[in-house]
mmCIF file of C-alpha atoms in Angstrom:
data_model
loop_
_atom_site.group_PDB
_atom_site.id
_atom_site.type_symbol
_atom_site.label_atom_id
_atom_site.label_comp_id
_atom_site.label_asym_id
_atom_site.label_seq_id
_atom_site.Cartn_x
_atom_site.Cartn_y
_atom_site.Cartn_z
ATOM 1 C CA UNK S 264 -9.481 4.830 8.222
ATOM 2 C CA UNK S 265 -5.936 5.088 9.532
ATOM 3 C CA UNK S 266 -5.839 6.305 13.123
ATOM 4 C CA UNK S 267 -2.640 7.957 14.281
ATOM 5 C CA UNK S 268 -0.734 6.333 17.101
ATOM 6 C CA UNK S 269 2.407 7.168 19.019
ATOM 7 C CA UNK S 270 4.360 4.636 16.944
ATOM 8 C CA UNK S 271 7.285 6.353 15.182
ATOM 9 C CA UNK S 272 6.886 6.505 11.390
ATOM 10 C CA UNK S 273 3.523 4.766 11.166
ATOM 11 C CA UNK S 274 3.189 3.103 7.788
ATOM 12 C CA UNK S 275 0.327 4.287 5.599
ATOM 13 C CA UNK S 276 1.158 1.946 2.725
ATOM 14 C CA UNK S 277 3.841 -0.348 1.359
ATOM 15 C CA UNK S 278 4.031 -1.206 -2.329
ATOM 16 C CA UNK S 279 6.338 -3.413 -4.398
ATOM 17 C CA UNK S 280 6.533 -5.234 -7.716
ATOM 18 C CA UNK S 281 4.682 -8.154 -6.088
ATOM 19 C CA UNK S 282 1.625 -6.185 -4.905
ATOM 20 C CA UNK S 283 1.436 -3.463 -7.582
ATOM 21 C CA UNK S 284 0.385 -3.480 -11.212
ATOM 22 C CA UNK S 285 3.220 -2.241 -13.414
ATOM 23 C CA UNK S 286 2.780 0.541 -15.967
ATOM 24 C CA UNK S 287 -0.546 1.778 -14.558
ATOM 25 C CA UNK S 288 -1.159 4.877 -12.434
ATOM 26 C CA UNK S 289 -2.648 3.715 -9.102
ATOM 27 C CA UNK S 290 -4.372 5.956 -6.556
ATOM 28 C CA UNK S 291 -4.218 5.505 -2.794
ATOM 29 C CA UNK S 292 -6.406 7.339 -0.260
ATOM 30 C CA UNK S 293 -6.149 7.446 3.520
ATOM 31 C CA UNK S 294 -8.032 9.143 6.337
ATOM 32 C CA UNK S 295 -5.976 10.285 9.297
ATOM 33 C CA UNK S 296 -7.127 11.594 12.677
ATOM 34 C CA UNK S 297 -4.488 13.654 14.475
ATOM 35 C CA UNK S 298 -3.946 12.658 18.110
ATOM 36 C CA UNK S 299 -2.022 15.826 18.906
ATOM 37 C CA UNK S 300 -1.592 19.322 17.479
ATOM 38 C CA UNK S 301 1.662 20.209 15.773
ATOM 39 C CA UNK S 302 3.589 19.333 12.644
ATOM 40 C CA UNK S 303 3.511 16.016 10.804
ATOM 41 C CA UNK S 304 5.667 14.861 7.903
ATOM 42 C CA UNK S 305 4.447 12.804 4.964
ATOM 43 C CA UNK S 306 7.363 10.710 3.701
ATOM 44 C CA UNK S 307 7.781 8.617 0.537
ATOM 45 C CA UNK S 308 10.727 6.183 0.630
ATOM 46 C CA UNK S 309 11.481 4.557 -2.729
ATOM 47 C CA UNK S 310 13.866 1.780 -3.733
ATOM 48 C CA UNK S 311 14.189 0.808 -7.383
ATOM 49 C CA UNK S 312 16.359 -1.602 -9.365
ATOM 50 C CA UNK S 313 17.451 -2.110 -12.967
ATOM 51 C CA UNK S 314 14.000 -3.481 -13.896
ATOM 52 C CA UNK S 315 11.654 -0.932 -12.273
ATOM 53 C CA UNK S 316 11.404 2.824 -11.645
ATOM 54 C CA UNK S 317 8.893 4.646 -9.415
ATOM 55 C CA UNK S 318 6.833 7.764 -10.180
ATOM 56 C CA UNK S 319 4.785 9.726 -7.602
ATOM 57 C CA UNK S 320 2.225 12.382 -8.511
ATOM 58 C CA UNK S 321 -0.794 14.374 -7.328
ATOM 59 C CA UNK S 322 -0.004 14.125 -3.623
ATOM 60 C CA UNK S 323 -2.497 15.916 -1.407
ATOM 61 C CA UNK S 324 -3.370 16.371 2.243
ATOM 62 C CA UNK S 325 -6.701 18.087 2.903
ATOM 63 C CA UNK S 326 -7.996 19.175 6.277
ATOM 64 C CA UNK S 327 -11.643 18.977 7.362
ATOM 65 C CA UNK S 328 -12.455 22.276 5.586
ATOM 66 C CA UNK S 329 -11.024 20.937 2.277
ATOM 67 C CA UNK S 330 -7.939 23.154 2.446
ATOM 68 C CA UNK S 331 -4.865 21.718 0.695
ATOM 69 C CA UNK S 332 -1.970 21.608 3.164
ATOM 70 C CA UNK S 333 0.871 20.630 0.818
ATOM 71 C CA UNK S 334 2.859 22.777 -1.588
ATOM 72 C CA UNK S 335 3.428 21.553 -5.144
ATOM 73 C CA UNK S 336 1.833 18.137 -4.632
ATOM 74 C CA UNK S 337 1.363 17.847 -8.390
ATOM 75 C CA UNK S 338 5.067 18.668 -9.028
ATOM 76 C CA UNK S 339 4.099 21.291 -11.636
ATOM 77 C CA UNK S 340 5.598 24.395 -9.967
ATOM 78 C CA UNK S 341 9.086 23.908 -11.346
ATOM 79 C CA UNK S 342 11.551 21.393 -12.721
ATOM 80 C CA UNK S 343 12.935 21.187 -9.183
ATOM 81 C CA UNK S 344 11.251 19.830 -6.035
ATOM 82 C CA UNK S 345 9.685 23.081 -4.816
ATOM 83 C CA UNK S 346 8.097 22.540 -1.383
ATOM 84 C CA UNK S 347 9.639 19.112 -0.862
ATOM 85 C CA UNK S 348 12.740 17.890 0.962
ATOM 86 C CA UNK S 349 14.570 15.037 -0.750
ATOM 87 C CA UNK S 350 17.564 12.787 -0.338
ATOM 88 C CA UNK S 351 19.014 9.380 -1.137
ATOM 89 C CA UNK S 352 21.261 6.680 0.278
ATOM 90 C CA UNK S 353 23.992 7.054 -2.317
ATOM 91 C CA UNK S 354 25.048 9.051 -5.310
ATOM 92 C CA UNK S 355 21.867 9.045 -7.384
ATOM 93 C CA UNK S 356 22.500 12.446 -8.932
ATOM 94 C CA UNK S 357 20.006 13.210 -11.686
ATOM 95 C CA UNK S 358 18.325 9.799 -11.334
ATOM 96 C CA UNK S 359 15.790 11.276 -8.904
ATOM 97 C CA UNK S 360 13.765 14.446 -9.188
ATOM 98 C CA UNK S 361 11.173 15.861 -11.535
ATOM 99 C CA UNK S 362 10.213 13.819 -14.580
ATOM 100 C CA UNK S 363 8.855 15.828 -17.504
ATOM 101 C CA UNK S 364 7.734 12.748 -19.437
ATOM 102 C CA UNK S 365 5.402 10.747 -17.167
ATOM 103 C CA UNK S 366 2.815 12.533 -15.079
ATOM 104 C CA UNK S 367 -0.566 11.378 -13.863
ATOM 105 C CA UNK S 368 -2.770 14.312 -14.956
ATOM 106 C CA UNK S 369 -0.063 16.414 -16.595
ATOM 107 C CA UNK S 370 3.503 16.065 -17.793
ATOM 108 C CA UNK S 371 5.485 16.309 -14.540
ATOM 109 C CA UNK S 372 5.853 13.950 -11.581
ATOM 110 C CA UNK S 373 8.528 12.842 -9.111
ATOM 111 C CA UNK S 374 10.702 9.982 -10.412
ATOM 112 C CA UNK S 375 13.096 7.563 -8.702
ATOM 113 C CA UNK S 376 15.423 5.843 -11.183
ATOM 114 C CA UNK S 377 18.171 5.302 -8.626
ATOM 115 C CA UNK S 378 18.835 1.606 -9.190
ATOM 116 C CA UNK S 379 19.744 -0.340 -6.065
ATOM 117 C CA UNK S 380 19.590 2.649 -3.736
ATOM 118 C CA UNK S 381 16.931 4.299 -1.626
ATOM 119 C CA UNK S 382 15.580 7.783 -2.309
ATOM 120 C CA UNK S 383 13.017 9.783 -0.353
ATOM 121 C CA UNK S 384 10.873 12.893 -0.539
ATOM 122 C CA UNK S 385 8.943 14.449 2.305
ATOM 123 C CA UNK S 386 6.865 17.460 3.226
ATOM 124 C CA UNK S 387 5.621 18.707 6.585
ATOM 125 C CA UNK S 388 2.250 20.253 7.423
ATOM 126 C CA UNK S 389 0.382 21.462 10.503
ATOM 127 C CA UNK S 390 -2.367 19.434 12.182
ATOM 128 C CA UNK S 391 -4.872 20.018 14.972
ATOM 129 C CA UNK S 392 -5.675 17.417 17.603
ATOM 130 C CA UNK S 393 -8.857 15.495 16.743
ATOM 131 C CA UNK S 394 -9.175 16.808 13.185
ATOM 132 C CA UNK S 395 -9.621 14.487 10.214
ATOM 133 C CA UNK S 396 -7.182 14.679 7.274
ATOM 134 C CA UNK S 397 -7.521 13.130 3.820
ATOM 135 C CA UNK S 398 -4.268 11.935 2.265
ATOM 136 C CA UNK S 399 -4.110 10.941 -1.382
ATOM 137 C CA UNK S 400 -1.414 10.177 -3.946
ATOM 138 C CA UNK S 401 -0.852 8.343 -7.208
ATOM 139 C CA UNK S 402 2.092 6.075 -8.013
ATOM 140 C CA UNK S 403 3.342 4.421 -11.195
ATOM 141 C CA UNK S 404 5.658 1.394 -11.158
ATOM 142 C CA UNK S 405 7.475 1.585 -14.491
ATOM 143 C CA UNK S 406 8.648 -1.820 -15.749
ATOM 144 C CA UNK S 407 11.526 -0.463 -17.828
ATOM 145 C CA UNK S 408 13.584 -3.620 -18.320
ATOM 146 C CA UNK S 409 11.786 -6.976 -18.449
ATOM 147 C CA UNK S 410 15.086 -8.868 -18.668
ATOM 148 C CA UNK S 411 17.002 -10.542 -15.901
ATOM 149 C CA UNK S 412 17.706 -8.620 -12.754
ATOM 150 C CA UNK S 413 16.912 -8.625 -9.109
ATOM 151 C CA UNK S 414 16.872 -6.439 -6.068
ATOM 152 C CA UNK S 415 14.409 -4.632 -3.896
ATOM 153 C CA UNK S 416 11.610 -2.624 -5.485
ATOM 154 C CA UNK S 417 9.749 -0.898 -2.673
ATOM 155 C CA UNK S 418 7.666 2.214 -1.984
ATOM 156 C CA UNK S 419 6.829 2.962 1.650
ATOM 157 C CA UNK S 420 4.596 5.854 2.661
ATOM 158 C CA UNK S 421 4.773 6.986 6.287
ATOM 159 C CA UNK S 422 3.474 9.844 8.387
ATOM 160 C CA UNK S 423 5.165 10.958 11.571
#
């Protein structure tokens, strides 16, 4: 169980090409106890390179009554990021957004193909002090180019 602290941007998980299996959808689950009432933000920060791309899908945050707190966590609502805020460190353009070719349980997911730059998506939700929240998501590390190449391949998941 992950217990919230006052640390800014507490890390839920950190994944890379060295600790992830490529070309397989992988699920991650976390339990979170809110230490204050208010709004929290779930943030995915992704860095890819010419060898690997990231996909995120089926993101959920459930409260103690099993109510889903996120909008469009399966990325099926549209071909745009409905419910999510996104950005990147450079000029990624169409290299981030909704993929219609590689989804976990359906056809759509979020994709980061922004080689050498950092992209992020986030969504905020309300919490109540002392309540337990279940956070879950799937990721796919796509090994698109097995040739030579280097650079950071990283996925960090934080809640703040």
